[in-house]
Amino acid sequence: MLKVNRVCKTFNAGTINEKRALVNVNLHLHPGDFVTIIGGNGAGKSTLMNMIAGVYPIDAGTIVLDGKNISRLSESRRAQYLGRVFQDPMMGTASDMQIVENLAMAKRRGQRRTLAWGVTRAEKEEYAERLKILGLGLESRLTAKVGLLSGGQRQALTLLMATLTDPKLLLLDEHTAALDPKTAAKVLDLTEQIVGERKLTTLMVTHNMNDAIRMGNRLIMMHEGQIIYDVRGAEKKSLTVKDLLQKFEEVAGGELANDRMLLS
Ligand SMILES: Nc1ncnc2c1ncn2[C@@H]1O[C@H](COP(=O)(O)OP(=O)(O)OP(=O)(O)O)[C@@H](O)[C@H]1O
Ligand SMILES: [Mg+2]
């Protein structure tokens, strides 16, 4: 489904601020793979997501999604194949637009702008149905402005929007890190439910090692722009946090340091 082949990215090449963010990264995902990603601060986790989404061009290598080489496509062209949810609940939705307008926008992603903006009754019913799954009562607030929602509600809505058109790949970058623990747990439950039901191929960065072990069918650990550990199936499920920390020390020769991990 996704083939990241020997991808390299260096920021500020040739200056004193040169940073090799991704070094020859190879990652192949099968359809329906749900991969959790952990690693220390600056390991390259977000950069990997950004390279796949086309936020910055890659320096070398290729990215193939569902058999199509997307390496040179613009971010907006790739958006039609991808669903994305970031750490910041304010980023995925438009505050001064209604819930229904946000959903309609997500639904029309990648389509030509000449499309009429009317939202049909059938569409509204579909959105209400989907919103019900969230269990937040948003289905009765279709015309409410998104700016009125809490961070957790917005993040749940962003997740719904990101998965509305069954993306070929869902990218989640610490999407619950800014939420309180209870809300974060709720959004993670929703994530598992939606990904499971729609069999979405998913990459999820998390600073929570328990979540990384518990969720998905595969776990990768990144360090200094490289994938240093890749484990799946029963072996992954049987891991403990202690195993992961040990593994990190073994391969990276130091302690795994991540500010959000320490705060959680
Ligand atoms: N746009 C950019 N310009 C310059 N350097 C960047 C840019 N984006 C990332 N970097 C650098 O690349 C490295 C990898 O950053 P990245 O954001 O991918 O780390 P991360 O694994 O997501 O870390 P964190 O857990 O802190 O989110 C870091 O050294 C970072 O400073
Ligand atoms: Mg990051």
Coordinates of C-alpha atoms and ligand atoms in Angstrom, one line a residue:
M1 CA 0.0 0.0 0.0
L2 CA 2.8 2.4 1.0
K3 CA 6.4 2.0 -0.1
V4 CA 8.9 4.5 1.2
N5 CA 12.1 3.6 -0.5
R6 CA 15.5 5.0 0.6
V7 CA 14.0 8.4 1.5
C8 CA 16.5 11.1 2.6
K9 CA 15.8 14.6 3.9
T10 CA 18.3 17.1 5.2
F11 CA 17.2 20.5 6.4
N12 CA 19.4 23.5 5.8
A13 CA 21.9 21.5 3.9
G14 CA 25.4 23.1 3.6
T15 CA 24.8 25.5 6.6
I16 CA 25.8 25.2 10.2
N17 CA 22.2 24.4 10.9
E18 CA 22.3 21.3 8.7
K19 CA 20.1 18.5 10.1
R20 CA 19.8 15.1 8.6
A21 CA 16.2 14.4 9.5
L22 CA 15.7 11.2 7.5
V23 CA 18.5 8.9 6.4
N24 CA 17.7 6.3 3.9
V25 CA 14.4 5.4 5.3
N26 CA 12.7 2.2 4.0
L27 CA 9.1 1.4 5.1
H28 CA 6.7 -0.9 3.3
L29 CA 3.1 -1.1 4.5
H30 CA 0.5 -3.7 3.6
P31 CA -3.1 -2.7 3.1
G32 CA -4.8 -2.5 6.5
D33 CA -1.5 -2.2 8.4
F34 CA -1.8 -0.1 11.5
V35 CA 1.7 1.0 12.5
T36 CA 2.5 2.9 15.7
I37 CA 5.7 5.0 15.7
I38 CA 7.7 6.0 18.7
G39 CA 11.1 7.7 19.2
G40 CA 12.8 10.6 21.0
N41 CA 12.5 14.3 20.2
G42 CA 13.8 15.1 16.8
A43 CA 14.0 11.4 15.7
G44 CA 12.3 12.3 12.4
K45 CA 8.8 11.0 13.1
S46 CA 7.0 14.1 12.0
T47 CA 9.4 14.6 9.1
L48 CA 8.5 11.1 7.9
M49 CA 4.8 12.1 8.0
N50 CA 5.5 15.4 6.3
M51 CA 7.5 13.7 3.5
I52 CA 4.6 11.3 2.8
A53 CA 2.1 14.2 2.9
G54 CA 4.3 16.3 0.6
V55 CA 4.8 19.2 3.0
Y56 CA 8.4 19.4 1.9
P57 CA 10.1 17.8 -1.1
I58 CA 12.3 14.7 -0.4
D59 CA 16.0 14.9 -1.3
A60 CA 16.3 11.3 -2.5
G61 CA 14.3 8.1 -2.8
T62 CA 10.7 7.5 -3.7
I63 CA 7.3 7.3 -2.1
V64 CA 4.8 5.0 -3.8
L65 CA 1.2 4.9 -2.6
D66 CA -1.1 2.2 -3.8
G67 CA 1.1 1.6 -6.8
K68 CA 1.4 5.3 -7.7
N69 CA 4.7 7.2 -7.4
I70 CA 3.6 10.3 -5.4
S71 CA 7.1 11.6 -4.7
R72 CA 6.7 14.6 -7.0
L73 CA 3.0 15.4 -6.4
S74 CA 2.2 18.6 -4.5
E75 CA 0.8 18.5 -1.0
S76 CA -2.7 19.4 -2.3
R77 CA -2.6 16.7 -5.0
R78 CA -1.6 14.1 -2.3
A79 CA -4.3 15.3 0.0
Q80 CA -7.0 13.4 -1.9
Y81 CA -5.3 10.1 -1.0
L82 CA -4.4 10.9 2.6
G83 CA -6.2 11.6 5.8
R84 CA -4.2 13.6 8.4
V85 CA -4.7 14.5 12.0
F86 CA -2.1 16.5 13.9
Q87 CA -1.3 17.3 17.5
D88 CA -2.9 20.7 17.5
P89 CA -6.7 20.4 17.7
M90 CA -7.0 23.9 16.0
M91 CA -5.3 22.8 12.8
G92 CA -7.6 20.2 11.2
T93 CA -10.8 22.2 11.1
A94 CA -12.0 25.7 10.2
S95 CA -13.2 27.5 13.4
D96 CA -15.5 30.0 11.8
M97 CA -17.3 27.4 9.7
Q98 CA -20.1 25.1 10.8
I99 CA -19.7 21.5 11.6
V100 CA -21.6 20.5 8.5
E101 CA -19.5 22.9 6.3
N102 CA -16.3 21.4 7.6
L103 CA -17.5 17.9 6.8
A104 CA -18.7 18.9 3.4
M105 CA -15.3 20.4 2.7
A106 CA -13.6 17.2 3.8
K107 CA -16.0 15.2 1.5
R108 CA -15.1 17.4 -1.5
R109 CA -11.3 17.2 -0.9
G110 CA -9.4 16.7 -4.1
Q111 CA -12.5 17.5 -6.2
R112 CA -12.7 20.5 -8.5
R113 CA -13.8 23.7 -7.0
T114 CA -16.5 24.3 -9.6
L115 CA -18.7 21.9 -7.7
A116 CA -21.8 23.6 -6.3
W117 CA -21.5 24.2 -2.6
G118 CA -25.0 23.0 -1.6
V119 CA -25.1 20.3 0.9
T120 CA -27.9 17.8 0.1
R121 CA -30.3 16.4 2.7
A122 CA -28.9 12.9 2.1
E123 CA -25.4 14.2 2.8
K124 CA -26.5 15.9 6.1
E125 CA -28.1 12.6 7.1
E126 CA -24.8 10.8 6.3
Y127 CA -22.9 13.3 8.4
A128 CA -25.3 13.0 11.3
E129 CA -25.0 9.2 11.2
R130 CA -21.2 9.5 11.3
L131 CA -21.2 12.1 14.0
K132 CA -23.3 9.8 16.2
I133 CA -20.5 7.2 16.2
L134 CA -18.4 9.8 18.1
G135 CA -20.9 9.7 21.0
L136 CA -20.4 13.5 21.6
G137 CA -23.9 14.7 20.6
L138 CA -22.5 16.6 17.7
E139 CA -25.1 15.1 15.4
S140 CA -27.7 17.5 16.8
R141 CA -25.3 20.5 16.4
L142 CA -24.7 20.4 12.6
T143 CA -24.9 24.1 12.1
A144 CA -22.8 25.0 15.2
K145 CA -19.5 26.8 14.5
V146 CA -16.5 24.5 15.0
G147 CA -14.8 27.3 17.1
L148 CA -17.3 26.6 19.8
L149 CA -16.2 23.0 20.3
S150 CA -13.7 21.8 22.9
G151 CA -10.3 20.5 21.8
G152 CA -11.4 16.9 22.2
Q153 CA -14.5 17.5 20.2
R154 CA -12.5 19.2 17.5
Q155 CA -10.0 16.4 17.3
A156 CA -12.7 13.8 17.1
L157 CA -14.3 15.8 14.3
T158 CA -10.9 16.1 12.5
L159 CA -10.5 12.3 12.8
L160 CA -14.0 11.9 11.2
M161 CA -13.1 14.4 8.4
A162 CA -9.8 12.7 7.8
T163 CA -11.5 9.3 7.3
L164 CA -14.7 10.5 5.6
T165 CA -13.6 9.5 2.1
D166 CA -11.6 6.3 3.0
P167 CA -8.1 7.6 2.5
K168 CA -5.5 5.2 1.2
L169 CA -3.4 6.2 4.2
L170 CA -4.2 7.8 7.5
L171 CA -1.5 9.8 9.1
L172 CA -1.8 10.6 12.8
D173 CA 0.9 12.7 14.4
E174 CA 0.5 12.6 18.2
H175 CA -3.2 13.5 17.6
T176 CA -4.2 13.1 21.3
A177 CA -1.1 14.7 22.9
A178 CA -2.8 18.1 23.5
L179 CA -5.9 16.5 25.1
D180 CA -6.6 15.7 28.7
P181 CA -6.1 12.0 29.6
K182 CA -9.8 11.1 29.5
T183 CA -10.5 12.8 26.2
A184 CA -7.3 11.4 24.8
A185 CA -8.5 7.9 25.7
K186 CA -11.8 8.6 24.0
V187 CA -10.2 9.8 20.8
L188 CA -7.9 6.8 20.8
D189 CA -10.9 4.5 21.2
L190 CA -12.5 6.2 18.2
T191 CA -9.3 5.9 16.3
E192 CA -9.2 2.1 16.8
Q193 CA -12.9 1.8 16.0
I194 CA -12.8 3.8 12.8
V195 CA -9.5 2.3 11.6
G196 CA -10.8 -1.2 12.4
E197 CA -14.2 -0.8 10.7
R198 CA -12.8 0.8 7.6
K199 CA -9.6 -1.3 7.5
L200 CA -7.6 1.9 7.0
T201 CA -3.8 1.6 6.5
T202 CA -2.5 3.9 9.3
L203 CA 0.6 5.4 10.6
M204 CA 0.3 6.8 14.1
V205 CA 3.0 8.6 16.0
T206 CA 2.6 8.5 19.8
H207 CA 4.7 9.4 22.8
N208 CA 2.8 6.8 24.9
M209 CA 4.6 3.5 24.7
N210 CA 1.7 1.6 26.2
D211 CA -0.6 2.9 23.4
A212 CA 2.1 2.0 20.9
I213 CA 2.2 -1.5 22.1
R214 CA -1.5 -2.0 22.6
M215 CA -2.7 -0.4 19.3
G216 CA -2.1 -1.5 15.8
N217 CA -0.4 -4.6 14.4
R218 CA 3.1 -3.2 14.0
L219 CA 5.4 -0.9 15.9
I220 CA 8.5 1.0 14.6
M221 CA 11.0 2.9 16.6
M222 CA 12.9 5.9 15.1
H223 CA 16.2 7.4 16.1
E224 CA 18.3 10.0 14.3
G225 CA 16.4 9.8 11.1
Q226 CA 16.3 6.0 10.9
I227 CA 14.1 3.2 11.7
I228 CA 16.0 1.2 14.3
Y229 CA 13.3 -1.3 15.4
D230 CA 10.4 -2.8 13.5
V231 CA 8.2 -5.4 15.2
R232 CA 4.8 -6.9 14.4
G233 CA 2.1 -9.4 15.4
A234 CA 2.3 -11.5 18.5
E235 CA 5.8 -10.4 19.2
K236 CA 4.7 -6.8 19.3
K237 CA 1.7 -7.5 21.6
S238 CA 3.9 -9.3 24.0
L239 CA 6.2 -6.3 24.5
T240 CA 6.4 -4.3 27.6
V241 CA 7.5 -0.7 28.0
K242 CA 10.6 -2.0 29.7
D243 CA 11.4 -4.1 26.6
L244 CA 11.0 -1.0 24.4
L245 CA 13.3 1.1 26.6
Q246 CA 15.9 -1.7 26.7
K247 CA 15.7 -2.1 22.9
F248 CA 16.2 1.6 22.4
E249 CA 19.3 1.6 24.7
E250 CA 20.6 -1.5 22.9
V251 CA 20.4 0.0 19.4
A252 CA 20.8 3.7 20.1
G253 CA 23.2 3.5 22.9
G254 CA 21.5 6.0 25.1
E255 CA 18.2 6.7 26.9
L256 CA 15.0 7.4 24.9
A257 CA 14.2 11.1 25.6
N258 CA 10.9 12.6 24.6
D259 CA 9.5 15.5 26.5
R260 CA 5.9 14.5 26.0
M261 CA 6.6 11.0 27.1
L262 CA 8.0 12.3 30.4
L263 CA 5.0 14.6 30.9
S264 CA 2.5 11.8 30.3
Ligands
LIG1 N1 11.1 22.6 8.7 C1 12.2 22.3 9.3 N2 13.3 23.0 9.1 C2 14.5 22.7 9.8 N3 14.7 21.6 10.5 C3 13.6 20.8 10.7 C4 12.4 21.1 10.1 N4 11.5 20.1 10.5 C5 12.2 19.3 11.3 N5 13.4 19.7 11.4 C6 14.5 19.0 12.2 O1 14.5 17.7 11.8 C7 14.7 16.8 12.9 C8 13.5 15.8 13.0 O2 12.4 16.6 13.4 P1 11.0 15.9 13.6 O3 10.0 17.0 13.8 O4 10.7 15.0 12.5 O5 11.1 15.1 14.9 P2 10.1 14.2 15.8 O6 10.6 12.8 15.8 O7 8.7 14.4 15.2 O8 10.2 14.8 17.2 P3 9.1 15.2 18.3 O9 8.9 14.0 19.2 O10 9.8 16.3 19.1 O11 7.9 15.7 17.7 C9 14.8 17.7 14.1 O12 16.2 17.9 14.4 C10 14.2 19.0 13.7 O13 14.7 20.1 14.3
MG2 MG 7.0 15.3 16.0

